[in-house]
Coordinates of C-alpha atoms in Angstrom, one line a residue:
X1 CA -29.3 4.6 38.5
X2 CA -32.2 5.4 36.3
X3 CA -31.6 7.9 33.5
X4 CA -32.1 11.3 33.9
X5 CA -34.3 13.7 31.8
X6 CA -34.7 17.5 32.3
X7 CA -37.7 18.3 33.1
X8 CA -40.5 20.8 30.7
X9 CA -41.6 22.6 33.8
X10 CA -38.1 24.0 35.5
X11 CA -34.4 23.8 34.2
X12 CA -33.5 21.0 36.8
X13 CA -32.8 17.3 35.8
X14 CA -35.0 14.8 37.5
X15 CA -34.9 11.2 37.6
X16 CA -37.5 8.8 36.4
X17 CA -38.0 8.1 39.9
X18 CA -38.6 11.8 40.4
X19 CA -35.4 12.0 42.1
X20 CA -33.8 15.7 41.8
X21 CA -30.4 16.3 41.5
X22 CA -28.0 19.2 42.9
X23 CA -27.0 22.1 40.8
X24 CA -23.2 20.9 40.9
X25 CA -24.1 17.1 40.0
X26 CA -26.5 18.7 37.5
X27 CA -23.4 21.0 36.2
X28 CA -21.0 17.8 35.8
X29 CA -23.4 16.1 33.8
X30 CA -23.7 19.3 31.7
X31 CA -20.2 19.4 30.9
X32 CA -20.1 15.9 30.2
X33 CA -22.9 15.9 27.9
X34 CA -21.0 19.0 26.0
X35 CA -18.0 17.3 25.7
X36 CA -19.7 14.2 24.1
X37 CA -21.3 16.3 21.4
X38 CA -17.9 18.2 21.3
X39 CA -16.2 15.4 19.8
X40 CA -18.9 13.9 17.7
X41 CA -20.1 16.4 16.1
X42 CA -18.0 16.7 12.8
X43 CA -15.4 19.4 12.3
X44 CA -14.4 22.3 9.5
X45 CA -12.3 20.8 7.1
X46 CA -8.7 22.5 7.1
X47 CA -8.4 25.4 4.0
X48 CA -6.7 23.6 1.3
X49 CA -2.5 24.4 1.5
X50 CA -1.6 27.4 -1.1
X51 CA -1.1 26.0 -4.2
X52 CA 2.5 27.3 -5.4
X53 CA 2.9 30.2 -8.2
X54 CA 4.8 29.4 -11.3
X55 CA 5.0 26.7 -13.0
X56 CA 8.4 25.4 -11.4
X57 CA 6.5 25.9 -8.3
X58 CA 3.9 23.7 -8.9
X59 CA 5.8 21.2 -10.6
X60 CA 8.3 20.7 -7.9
X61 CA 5.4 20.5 -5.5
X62 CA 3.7 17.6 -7.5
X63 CA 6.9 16.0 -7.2
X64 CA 7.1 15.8 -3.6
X65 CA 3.0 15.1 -3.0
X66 CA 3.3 12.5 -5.2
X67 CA 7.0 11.3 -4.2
X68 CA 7.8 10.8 -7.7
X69 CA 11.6 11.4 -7.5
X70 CA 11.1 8.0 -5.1
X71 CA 9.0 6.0 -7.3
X72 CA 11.9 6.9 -10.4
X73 CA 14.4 5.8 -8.7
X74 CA 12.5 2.6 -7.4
X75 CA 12.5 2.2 -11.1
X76 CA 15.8 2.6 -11.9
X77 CA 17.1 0.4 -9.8
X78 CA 14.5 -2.1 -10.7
X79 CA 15.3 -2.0 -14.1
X80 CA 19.0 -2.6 -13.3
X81 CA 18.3 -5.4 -10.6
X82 CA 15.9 -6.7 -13.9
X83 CA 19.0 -6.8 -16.1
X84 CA 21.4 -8.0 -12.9
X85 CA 18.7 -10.9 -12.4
X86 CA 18.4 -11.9 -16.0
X87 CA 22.2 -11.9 -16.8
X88 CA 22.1 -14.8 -13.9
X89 CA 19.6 -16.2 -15.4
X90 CA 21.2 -16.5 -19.6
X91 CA 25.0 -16.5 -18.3
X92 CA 24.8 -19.6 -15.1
X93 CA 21.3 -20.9 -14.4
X94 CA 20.4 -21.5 -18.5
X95 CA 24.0 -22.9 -19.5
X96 CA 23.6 -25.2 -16.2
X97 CA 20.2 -26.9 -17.4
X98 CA 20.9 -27.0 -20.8
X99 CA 24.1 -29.2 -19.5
X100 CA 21.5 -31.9 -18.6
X101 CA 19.0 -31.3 -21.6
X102 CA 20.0 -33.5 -25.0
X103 CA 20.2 -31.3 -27.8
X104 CA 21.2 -28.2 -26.7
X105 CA 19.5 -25.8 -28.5
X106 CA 16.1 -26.2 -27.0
X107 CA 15.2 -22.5 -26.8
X108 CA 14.7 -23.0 -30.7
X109 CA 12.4 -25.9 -30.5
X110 CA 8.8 -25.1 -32.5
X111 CA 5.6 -26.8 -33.4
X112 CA 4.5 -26.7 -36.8
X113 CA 0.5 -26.9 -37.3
X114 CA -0.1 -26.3 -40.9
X115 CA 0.8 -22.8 -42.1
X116 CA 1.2 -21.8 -38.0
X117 CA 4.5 -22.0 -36.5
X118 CA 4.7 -21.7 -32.6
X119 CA 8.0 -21.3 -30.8
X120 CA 7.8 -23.4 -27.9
X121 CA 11.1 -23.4 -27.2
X122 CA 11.3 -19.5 -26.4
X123 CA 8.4 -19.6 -24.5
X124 CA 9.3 -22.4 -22.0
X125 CA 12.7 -20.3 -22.2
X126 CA 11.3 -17.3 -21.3
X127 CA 8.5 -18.6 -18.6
X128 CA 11.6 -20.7 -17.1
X129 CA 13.4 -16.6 -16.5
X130 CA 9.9 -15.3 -14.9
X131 CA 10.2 -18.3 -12.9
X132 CA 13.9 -18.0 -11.4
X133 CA 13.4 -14.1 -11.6
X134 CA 10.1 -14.6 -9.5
X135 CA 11.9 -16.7 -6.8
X136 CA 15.1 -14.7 -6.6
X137 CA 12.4 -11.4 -6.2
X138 CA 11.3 -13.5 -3.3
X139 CA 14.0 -14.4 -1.4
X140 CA 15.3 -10.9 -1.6
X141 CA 12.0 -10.1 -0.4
X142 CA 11.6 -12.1 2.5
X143 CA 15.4 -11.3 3.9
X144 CA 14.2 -7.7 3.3
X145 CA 11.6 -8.7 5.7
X146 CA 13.5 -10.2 7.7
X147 CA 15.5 -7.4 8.7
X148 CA 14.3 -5.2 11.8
X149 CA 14.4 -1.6 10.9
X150 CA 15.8 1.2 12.9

């Protein structure tokens, strides 16, 4: 079906074939036309909420926007699963692998280069805790994933 133009002369729309339409075809492409441009055109933005009066107000407003009473705890209990992951860490996993290591103080181990002293010991210490922290973070993770929510 060729497209339709209104013509300059009359109010009718006419084909490129010269084809005219009737007034109730002509009235459903009409309405269909103006709800296209209904929903594209763009639409007034929403007046901002009231912003709350006082300052308790306001502050116990930016707390739930921002869901900082979540985030704190998040970090609470992250710092306590931080502590709970590290005690595993210095109390079973260390005393295990220092078991098998000669020497057993190997957290204390250093390299001396001239006046510079570096403490190799405490770093491979410490990057072996990231390490064990970073899988145990993982696994908890991925059994988090695991499970289907409700």
């Amino acid at each position: 079906m060729p497209y339709p133009l209104k013509s300059k002369k009359s109010s009718k729309i006419i084909f490129w074939s010269g084809e005219k339409i009737s007034d109730e075809v002509q009235e459903k492409i009409l309405e269909q036309l103006t709800k296209i441009r209904e929903a594209v055109e763009s639409k007034p933005v929403p007046p901002a909420p009231a912003t709350p009066e006082g300052f308790t107000a306001e502050f116990m407003a930016f707390l739930s926007k921002y869901g900082v009473i979540g985030l704190a705890i998040a970090v609470i209990i992250g710092g306590a699963a931080g502590s709970l992951v590290s005690a595993l860490v210095s109390d079973i996993l260390m005393p295990i692998i220092t078991f098998f290591i000669p020497g057993g103080a190997w957290r204390e181990a250093s390299l001396a280069i001239g006046p510079v002293v570096l403490s190799i010991g405490h770093f491979i210490g410490v990057l072996i805790d990231f390490l064990i922290i970073a899988l145990v973070v993982f696994l908890i993770m991925k059994q988090i994933e695991k499970t289907p929510l409700k």
